[in-house]
mmCIF file of C-alpha atoms and ligand atoms in Angstrom:
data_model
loop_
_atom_site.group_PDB
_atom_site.id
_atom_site.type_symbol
_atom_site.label_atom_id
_atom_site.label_comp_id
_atom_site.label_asym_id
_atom_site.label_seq_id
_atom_site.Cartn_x
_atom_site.Cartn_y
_atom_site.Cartn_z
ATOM 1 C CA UNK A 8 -16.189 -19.466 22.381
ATOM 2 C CA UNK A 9 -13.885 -21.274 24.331
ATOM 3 C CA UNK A 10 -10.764 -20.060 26.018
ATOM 4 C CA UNK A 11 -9.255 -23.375 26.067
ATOM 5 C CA UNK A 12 -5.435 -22.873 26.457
ATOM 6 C CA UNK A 13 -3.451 -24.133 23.184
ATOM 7 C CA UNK A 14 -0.162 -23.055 24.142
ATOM 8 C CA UNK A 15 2.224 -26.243 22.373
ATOM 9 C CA UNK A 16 3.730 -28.492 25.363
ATOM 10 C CA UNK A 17 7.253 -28.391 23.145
ATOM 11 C CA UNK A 18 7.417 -24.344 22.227
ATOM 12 C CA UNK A 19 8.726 -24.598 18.128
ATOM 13 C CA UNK A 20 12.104 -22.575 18.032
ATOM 14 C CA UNK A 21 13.115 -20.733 14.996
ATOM 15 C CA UNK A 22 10.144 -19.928 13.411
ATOM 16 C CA UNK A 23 11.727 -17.505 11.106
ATOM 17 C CA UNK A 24 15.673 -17.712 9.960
ATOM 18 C CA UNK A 25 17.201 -14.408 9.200
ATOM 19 C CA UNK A 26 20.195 -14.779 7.201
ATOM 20 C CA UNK A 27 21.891 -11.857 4.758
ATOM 21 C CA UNK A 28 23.999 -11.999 1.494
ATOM 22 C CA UNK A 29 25.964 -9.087 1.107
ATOM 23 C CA UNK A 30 23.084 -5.802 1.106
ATOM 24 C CA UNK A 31 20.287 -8.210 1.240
ATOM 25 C CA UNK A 32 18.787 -9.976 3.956
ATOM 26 C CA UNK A 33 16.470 -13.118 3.804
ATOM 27 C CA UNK A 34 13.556 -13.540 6.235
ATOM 28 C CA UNK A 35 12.413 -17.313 5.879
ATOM 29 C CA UNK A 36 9.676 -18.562 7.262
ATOM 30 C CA UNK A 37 10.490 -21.919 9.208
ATOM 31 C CA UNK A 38 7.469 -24.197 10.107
ATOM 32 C CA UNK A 39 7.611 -26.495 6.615
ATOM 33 C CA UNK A 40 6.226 -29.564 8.431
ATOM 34 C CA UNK A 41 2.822 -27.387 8.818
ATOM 35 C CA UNK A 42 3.241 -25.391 5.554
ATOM 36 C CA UNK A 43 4.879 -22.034 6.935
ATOM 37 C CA UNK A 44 1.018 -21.754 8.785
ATOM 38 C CA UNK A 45 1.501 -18.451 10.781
ATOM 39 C CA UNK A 46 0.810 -18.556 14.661
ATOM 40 C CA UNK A 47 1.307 -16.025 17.055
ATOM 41 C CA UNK A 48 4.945 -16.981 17.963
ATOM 42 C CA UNK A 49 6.268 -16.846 13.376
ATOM 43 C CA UNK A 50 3.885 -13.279 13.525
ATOM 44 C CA UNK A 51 5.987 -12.141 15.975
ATOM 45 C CA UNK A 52 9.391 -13.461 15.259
ATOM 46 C CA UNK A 53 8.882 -11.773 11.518
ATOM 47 C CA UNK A 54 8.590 -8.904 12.876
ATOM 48 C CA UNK A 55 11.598 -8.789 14.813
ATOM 49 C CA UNK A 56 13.072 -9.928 12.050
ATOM 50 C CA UNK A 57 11.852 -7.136 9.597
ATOM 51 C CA UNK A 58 12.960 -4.660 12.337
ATOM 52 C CA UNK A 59 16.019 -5.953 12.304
ATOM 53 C CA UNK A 60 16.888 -5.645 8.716
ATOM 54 C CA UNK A 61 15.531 -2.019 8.891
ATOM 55 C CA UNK A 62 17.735 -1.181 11.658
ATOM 56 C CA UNK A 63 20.867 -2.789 10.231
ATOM 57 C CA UNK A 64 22.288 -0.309 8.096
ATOM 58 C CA UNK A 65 24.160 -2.761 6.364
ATOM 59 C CA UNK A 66 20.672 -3.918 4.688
ATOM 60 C CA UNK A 67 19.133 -2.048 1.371
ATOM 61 C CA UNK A 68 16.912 -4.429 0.609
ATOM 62 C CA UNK A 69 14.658 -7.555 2.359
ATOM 63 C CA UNK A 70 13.125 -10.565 1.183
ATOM 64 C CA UNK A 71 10.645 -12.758 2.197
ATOM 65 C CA UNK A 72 10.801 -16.350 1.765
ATOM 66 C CA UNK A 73 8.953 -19.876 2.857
ATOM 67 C CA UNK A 74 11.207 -22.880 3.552
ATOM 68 C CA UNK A 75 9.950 -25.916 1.890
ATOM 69 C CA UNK A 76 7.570 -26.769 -0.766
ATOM 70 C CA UNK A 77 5.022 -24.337 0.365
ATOM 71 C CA UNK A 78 5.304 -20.341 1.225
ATOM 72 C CA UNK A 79 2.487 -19.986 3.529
ATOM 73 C CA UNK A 80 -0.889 -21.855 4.073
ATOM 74 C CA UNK A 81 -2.303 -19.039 6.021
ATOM 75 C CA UNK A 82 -3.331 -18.520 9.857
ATOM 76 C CA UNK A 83 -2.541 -21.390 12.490
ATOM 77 C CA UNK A 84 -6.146 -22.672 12.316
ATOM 78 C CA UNK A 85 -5.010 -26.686 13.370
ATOM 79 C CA UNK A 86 -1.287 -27.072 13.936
ATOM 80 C CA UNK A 87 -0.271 -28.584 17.722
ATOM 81 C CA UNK A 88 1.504 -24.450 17.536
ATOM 82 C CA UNK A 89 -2.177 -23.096 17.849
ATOM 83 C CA UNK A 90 -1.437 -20.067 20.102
ATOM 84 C CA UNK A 91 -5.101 -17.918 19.320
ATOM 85 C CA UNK A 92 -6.068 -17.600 23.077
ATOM 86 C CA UNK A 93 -2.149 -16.106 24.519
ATOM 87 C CA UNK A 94 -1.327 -13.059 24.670
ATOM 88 C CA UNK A 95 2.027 -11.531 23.327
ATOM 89 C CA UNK A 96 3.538 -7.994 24.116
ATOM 90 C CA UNK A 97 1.525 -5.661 21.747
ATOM 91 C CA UNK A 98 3.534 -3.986 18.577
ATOM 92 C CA UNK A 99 1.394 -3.355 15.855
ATOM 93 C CA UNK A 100 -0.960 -1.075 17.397
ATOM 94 C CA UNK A 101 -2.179 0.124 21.331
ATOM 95 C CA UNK A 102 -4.539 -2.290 21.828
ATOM 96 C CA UNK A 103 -5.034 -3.940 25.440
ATOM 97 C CA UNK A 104 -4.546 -8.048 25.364
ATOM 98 C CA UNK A 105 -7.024 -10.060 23.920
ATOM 99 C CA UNK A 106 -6.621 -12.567 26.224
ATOM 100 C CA UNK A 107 -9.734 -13.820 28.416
ATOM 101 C CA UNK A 108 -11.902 -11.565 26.360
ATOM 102 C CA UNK A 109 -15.440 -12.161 25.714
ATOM 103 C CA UNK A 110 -17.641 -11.766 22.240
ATOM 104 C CA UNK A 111 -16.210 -9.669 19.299
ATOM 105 C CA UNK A 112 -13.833 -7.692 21.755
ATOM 106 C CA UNK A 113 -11.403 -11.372 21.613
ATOM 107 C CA UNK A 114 -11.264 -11.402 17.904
ATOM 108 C CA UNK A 115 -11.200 -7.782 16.643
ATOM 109 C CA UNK A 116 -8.632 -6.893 19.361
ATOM 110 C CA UNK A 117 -6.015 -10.217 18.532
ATOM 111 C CA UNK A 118 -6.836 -9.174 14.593
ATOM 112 C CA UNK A 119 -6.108 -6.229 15.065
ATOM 113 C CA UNK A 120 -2.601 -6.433 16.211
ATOM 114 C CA UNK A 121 -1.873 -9.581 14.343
ATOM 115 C CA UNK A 122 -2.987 -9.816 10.694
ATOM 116 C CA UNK A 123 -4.596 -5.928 9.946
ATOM 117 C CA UNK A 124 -1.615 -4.081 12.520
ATOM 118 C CA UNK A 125 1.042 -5.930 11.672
ATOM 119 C CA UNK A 126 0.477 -5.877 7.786
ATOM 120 C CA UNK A 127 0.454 -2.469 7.770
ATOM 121 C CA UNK A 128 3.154 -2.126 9.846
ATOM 122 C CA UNK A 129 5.323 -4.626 7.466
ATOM 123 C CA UNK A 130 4.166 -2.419 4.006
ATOM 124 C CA UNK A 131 5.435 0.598 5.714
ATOM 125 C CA UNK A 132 9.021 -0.559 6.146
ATOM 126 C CA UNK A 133 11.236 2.122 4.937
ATOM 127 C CA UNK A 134 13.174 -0.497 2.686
ATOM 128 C CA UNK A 135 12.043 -2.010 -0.289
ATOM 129 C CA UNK A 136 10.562 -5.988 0.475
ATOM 130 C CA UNK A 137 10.579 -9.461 -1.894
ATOM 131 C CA UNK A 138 8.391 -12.001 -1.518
ATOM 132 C CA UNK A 139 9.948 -15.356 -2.959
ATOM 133 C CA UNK A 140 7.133 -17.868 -3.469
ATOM 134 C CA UNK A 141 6.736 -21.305 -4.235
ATOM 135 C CA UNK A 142 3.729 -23.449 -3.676
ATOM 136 C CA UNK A 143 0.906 -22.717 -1.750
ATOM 137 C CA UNK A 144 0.227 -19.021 -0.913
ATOM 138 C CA UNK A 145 -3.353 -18.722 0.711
ATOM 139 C CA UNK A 146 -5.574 -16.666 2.448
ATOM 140 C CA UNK A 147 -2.975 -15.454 5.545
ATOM 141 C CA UNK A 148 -0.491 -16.142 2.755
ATOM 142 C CA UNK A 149 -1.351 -13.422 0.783
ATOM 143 C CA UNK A 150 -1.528 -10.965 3.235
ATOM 144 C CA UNK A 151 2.312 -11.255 3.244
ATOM 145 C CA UNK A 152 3.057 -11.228 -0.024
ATOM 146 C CA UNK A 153 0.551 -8.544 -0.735
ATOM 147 C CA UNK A 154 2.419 -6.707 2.378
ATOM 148 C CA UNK A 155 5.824 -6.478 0.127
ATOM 149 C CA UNK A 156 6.618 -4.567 -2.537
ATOM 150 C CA UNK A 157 7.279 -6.701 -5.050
ATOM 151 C CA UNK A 158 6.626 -10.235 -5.716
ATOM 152 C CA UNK A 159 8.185 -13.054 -7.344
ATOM 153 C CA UNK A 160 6.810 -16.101 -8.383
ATOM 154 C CA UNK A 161 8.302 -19.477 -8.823
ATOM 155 C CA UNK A 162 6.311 -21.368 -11.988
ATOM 156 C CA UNK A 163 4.549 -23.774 -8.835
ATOM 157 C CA UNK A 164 3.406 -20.789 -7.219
ATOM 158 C CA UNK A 165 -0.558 -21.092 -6.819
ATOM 159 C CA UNK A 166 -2.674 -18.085 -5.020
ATOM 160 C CA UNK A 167 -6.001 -18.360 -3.500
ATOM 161 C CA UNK A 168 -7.848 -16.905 -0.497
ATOM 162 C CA UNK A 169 -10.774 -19.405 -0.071
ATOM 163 C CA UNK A 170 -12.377 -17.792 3.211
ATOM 164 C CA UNK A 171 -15.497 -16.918 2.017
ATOM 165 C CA UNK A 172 -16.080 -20.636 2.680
ATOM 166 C CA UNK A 173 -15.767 -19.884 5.841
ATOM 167 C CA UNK A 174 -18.690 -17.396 5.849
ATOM 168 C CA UNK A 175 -15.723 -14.442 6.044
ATOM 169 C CA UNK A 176 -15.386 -11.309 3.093
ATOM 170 C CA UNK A 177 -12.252 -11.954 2.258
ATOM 171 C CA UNK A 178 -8.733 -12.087 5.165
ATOM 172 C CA UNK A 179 -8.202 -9.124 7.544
ATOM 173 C CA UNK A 180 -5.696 -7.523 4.730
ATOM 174 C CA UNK A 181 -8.308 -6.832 2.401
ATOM 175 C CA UNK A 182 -6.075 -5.602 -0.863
ATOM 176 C CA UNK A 183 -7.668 -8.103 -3.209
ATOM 177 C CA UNK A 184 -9.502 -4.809 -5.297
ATOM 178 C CA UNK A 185 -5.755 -3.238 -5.565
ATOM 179 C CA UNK A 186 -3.694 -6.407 -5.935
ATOM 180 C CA UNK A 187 -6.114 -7.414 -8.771
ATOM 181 C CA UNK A 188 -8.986 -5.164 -10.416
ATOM 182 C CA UNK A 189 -12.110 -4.983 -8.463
ATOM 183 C CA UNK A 190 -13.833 -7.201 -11.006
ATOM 184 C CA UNK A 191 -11.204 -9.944 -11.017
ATOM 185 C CA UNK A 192 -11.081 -10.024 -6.857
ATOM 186 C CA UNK A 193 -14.931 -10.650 -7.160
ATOM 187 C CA UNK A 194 -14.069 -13.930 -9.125
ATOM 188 C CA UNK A 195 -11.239 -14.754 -6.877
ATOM 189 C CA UNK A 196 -12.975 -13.971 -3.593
ATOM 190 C CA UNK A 197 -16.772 -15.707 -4.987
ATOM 191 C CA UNK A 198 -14.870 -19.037 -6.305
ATOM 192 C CA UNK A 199 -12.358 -19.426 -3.738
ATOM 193 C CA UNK A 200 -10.613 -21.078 -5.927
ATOM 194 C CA UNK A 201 -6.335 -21.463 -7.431
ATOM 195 C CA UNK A 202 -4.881 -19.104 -9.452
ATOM 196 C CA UNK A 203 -1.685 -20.398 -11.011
ATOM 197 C CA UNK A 204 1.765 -18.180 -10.981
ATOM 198 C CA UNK A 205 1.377 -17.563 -14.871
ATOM 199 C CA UNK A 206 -2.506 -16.045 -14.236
ATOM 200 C CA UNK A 207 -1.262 -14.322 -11.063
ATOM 201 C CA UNK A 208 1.360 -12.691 -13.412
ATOM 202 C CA UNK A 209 -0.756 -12.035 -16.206
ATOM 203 C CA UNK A 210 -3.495 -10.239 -14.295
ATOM 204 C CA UNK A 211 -0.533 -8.003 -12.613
ATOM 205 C CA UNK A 212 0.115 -9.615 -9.228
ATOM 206 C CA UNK A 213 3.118 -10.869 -9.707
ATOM 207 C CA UNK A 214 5.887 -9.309 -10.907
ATOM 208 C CA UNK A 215 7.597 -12.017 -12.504
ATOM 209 C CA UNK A 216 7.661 -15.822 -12.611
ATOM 210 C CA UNK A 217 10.701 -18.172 -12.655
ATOM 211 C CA UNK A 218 11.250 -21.589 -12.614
ATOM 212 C CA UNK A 219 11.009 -23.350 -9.471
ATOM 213 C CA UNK A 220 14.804 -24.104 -8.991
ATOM 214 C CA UNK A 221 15.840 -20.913 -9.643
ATOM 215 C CA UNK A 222 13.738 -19.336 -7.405
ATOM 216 C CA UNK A 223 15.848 -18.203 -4.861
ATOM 217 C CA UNK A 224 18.786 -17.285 -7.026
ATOM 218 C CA UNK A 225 16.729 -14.857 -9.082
ATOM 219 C CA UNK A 226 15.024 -12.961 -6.519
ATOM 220 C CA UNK A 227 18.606 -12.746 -4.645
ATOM 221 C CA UNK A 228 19.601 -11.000 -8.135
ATOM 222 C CA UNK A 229 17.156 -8.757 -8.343
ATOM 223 C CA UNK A 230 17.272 -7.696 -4.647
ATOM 224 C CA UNK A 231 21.030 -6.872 -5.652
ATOM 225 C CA UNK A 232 20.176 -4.463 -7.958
ATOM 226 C CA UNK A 233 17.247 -2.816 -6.358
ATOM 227 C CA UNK A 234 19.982 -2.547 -3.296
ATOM 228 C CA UNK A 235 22.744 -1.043 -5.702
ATOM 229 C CA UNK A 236 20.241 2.474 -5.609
ATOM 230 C CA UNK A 237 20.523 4.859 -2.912
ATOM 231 C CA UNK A 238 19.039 3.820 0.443
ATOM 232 C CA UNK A 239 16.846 7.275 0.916
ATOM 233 C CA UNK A 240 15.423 7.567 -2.580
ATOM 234 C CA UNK A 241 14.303 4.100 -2.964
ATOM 235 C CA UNK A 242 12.346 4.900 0.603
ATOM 236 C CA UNK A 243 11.004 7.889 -0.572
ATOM 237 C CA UNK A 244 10.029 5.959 -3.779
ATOM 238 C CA UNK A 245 8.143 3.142 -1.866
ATOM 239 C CA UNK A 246 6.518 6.127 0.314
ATOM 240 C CA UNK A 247 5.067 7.612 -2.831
ATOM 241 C CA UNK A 248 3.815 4.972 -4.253
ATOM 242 C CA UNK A 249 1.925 3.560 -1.123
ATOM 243 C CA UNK A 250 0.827 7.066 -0.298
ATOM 244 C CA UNK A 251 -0.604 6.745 -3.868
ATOM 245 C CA UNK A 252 -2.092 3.748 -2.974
ATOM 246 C CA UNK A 253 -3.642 5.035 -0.186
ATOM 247 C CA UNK A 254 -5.182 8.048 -1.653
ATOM 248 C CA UNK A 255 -6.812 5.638 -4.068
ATOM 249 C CA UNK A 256 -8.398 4.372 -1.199
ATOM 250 C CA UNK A 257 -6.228 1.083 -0.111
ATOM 251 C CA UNK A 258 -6.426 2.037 3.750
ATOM 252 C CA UNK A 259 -9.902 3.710 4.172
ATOM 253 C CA UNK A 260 -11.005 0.469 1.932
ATOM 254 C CA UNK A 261 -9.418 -2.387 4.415
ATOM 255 C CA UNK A 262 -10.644 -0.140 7.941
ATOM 256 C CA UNK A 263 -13.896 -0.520 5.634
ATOM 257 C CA UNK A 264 -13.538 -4.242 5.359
ATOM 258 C CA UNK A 265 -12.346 -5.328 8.533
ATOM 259 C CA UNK A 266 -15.528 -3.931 10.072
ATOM 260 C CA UNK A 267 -17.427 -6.335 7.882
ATOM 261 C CA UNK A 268 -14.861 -8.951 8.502
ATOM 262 C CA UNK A 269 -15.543 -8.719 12.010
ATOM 263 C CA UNK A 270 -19.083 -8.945 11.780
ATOM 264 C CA UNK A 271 -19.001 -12.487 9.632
ATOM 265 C CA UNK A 272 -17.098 -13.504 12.563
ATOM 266 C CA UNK A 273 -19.288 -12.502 15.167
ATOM 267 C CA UNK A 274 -22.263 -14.086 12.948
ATOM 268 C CA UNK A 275 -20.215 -17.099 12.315
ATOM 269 C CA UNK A 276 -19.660 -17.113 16.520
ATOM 270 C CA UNK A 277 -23.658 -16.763 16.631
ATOM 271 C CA UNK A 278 -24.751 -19.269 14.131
ATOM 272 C CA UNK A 279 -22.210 -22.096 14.566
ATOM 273 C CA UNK A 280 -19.608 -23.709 17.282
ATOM 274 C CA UNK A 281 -16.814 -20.793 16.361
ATOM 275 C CA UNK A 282 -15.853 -17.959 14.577
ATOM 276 C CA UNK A 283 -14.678 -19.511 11.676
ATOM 277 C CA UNK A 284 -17.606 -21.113 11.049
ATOM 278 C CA UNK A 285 -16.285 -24.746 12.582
ATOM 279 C CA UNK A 286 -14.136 -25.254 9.673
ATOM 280 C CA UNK A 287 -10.261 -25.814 10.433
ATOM 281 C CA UNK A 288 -7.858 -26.590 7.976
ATOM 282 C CA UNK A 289 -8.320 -29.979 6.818
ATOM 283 C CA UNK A 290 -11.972 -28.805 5.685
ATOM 284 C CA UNK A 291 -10.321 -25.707 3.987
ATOM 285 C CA UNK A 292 -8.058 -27.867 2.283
ATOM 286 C CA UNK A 293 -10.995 -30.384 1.312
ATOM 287 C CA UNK A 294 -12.703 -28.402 -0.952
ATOM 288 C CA UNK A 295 -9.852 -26.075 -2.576
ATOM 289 C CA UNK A 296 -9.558 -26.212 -6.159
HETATM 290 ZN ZN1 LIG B 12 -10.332 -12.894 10.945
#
């Protein structure tokens, strides 16, 4: 593949907002002219900005929110913000830059640190995490939500993660068996298709859905409460249920998947002009349903 630079001639600033009420502070996501789609530059900045609420003592409890109609669209895969080929100081995990580096080595290293890394990273925050969503939440999209510990749904709220399109088992964050029964992700993952915030609720995804203009109030509320609890137990809560989680096989699973992630890519990087299979995101969006 190419290592055509992509680096925007106008750098976006702000790419996340960090604001806090009272206990609670509000991570928003700040590219609404592309959908909240998450380059390099909004991977980064949300994780300074989720290290920043942990550190701040004054903070019990985060939440994680999209400005505009949309949470999140996903990956960058067509915005002038493309930023796949630079490198950025590595905090997820050790690996060397991916930058300039040939075959799989390019792909599984950037993932790594990016989507898989950083996920995991984000789920392990010692404070309990929101995700507020409205509108679109796919593929990348997910990985967020799925990332925090509880989510709420506004009634527009649709969910799908249509990469297998793309030739790819599923995004780098494979939870789809834990977020929904294994069954169910089948379906999800084989159709590509929608699920709406009242299916995503009823098949246990979601915690709760609310209506779309009282999205943000709600999910303020019940940060509030969760936040009125003491700081230590509610992290040694979230510890045992993820380390439940995990002995049921959520981390050994997604090392599991990424392996076969990365091989679609490198088949997709064989068989066709890239590793996603030549589609971008105008084809993704063609065929969703
Ligand atoms: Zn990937």
């Amino acid at each position: 593949m190419s290592a055509a630079p992509e680096t925007p001639a106008t750098p976006e600033a702000d790419t996340v907002r960090y604001t806090r009420d009272g206990a609670v502070a509000i991570v928003t996501m700040n590219r609404p002219q592309y959908r909240n789609a998450q380059n390099a530059q909004m991977t980064l900045a949300l994780d300074a900005a989720f290290t920043r609420a942990m550190q701040d003592d004054e903070v019990r409890v985060v939440v994680l929110a999209g400005e505009g109609k949309h949470f999140s669209a996903g990956h960058d895969i067509g915005t002038p913000g493309r930023d796949i080929h630079r490198d950025f100081p590595r905090v997820a995990t050790q690996f060397w830059n991916h930058e300039g580096k040939a075959g799989s080595e390019n792909i599984y290293v950037r993932e790594q640190e990016l989507y898989l890394g950083m996920c995991r990273r984000w789920r392990e925050l010692p404070k309990p995490t929101i995700a507020s969503i409205q509108g679109a939440c796919i593929a990348g999209g997910l990985m967020l939500a799925w990332a925090c510990d509880l989510i709420i749904a506004a009634d527009d709220a649709f969910f799908a993660d249509p990469v297998v399109k793309m030739g790819i088992p599923g995004v780098e964050y494979f939870a789809h068996p834990f977020a929904m029964s294994p069954r169910l992700a089948k379906e999800f993952l084989f159709l590509g298709e929608k699920i709406d915030a009242a299916r995503a609720r009823e098949i246990g995804m979601v915690n709760r859905v609310v209506p779309r203009d009282a999205l943000a109030a709600e999910t303020l509320a019940l940060a509030k409460r969760i936040g009125e609890m003491p700081r230590f137990a509610l992290a040694l809560t979230k510890k045992a249920v993820n380390q439940a989680e995990d002995r049921m096989g959520l981390r050994d699973s997604m090392d599991a998947a990424y392996g076969l992630h990365q091989l679609a890519h490198a088949h997709n990087s064989l068989t066709s002009e890239d590793h996603l299979a030549g589609q971008d995101a105008r084809t993704m969006a063609k065929g969703l349903k």
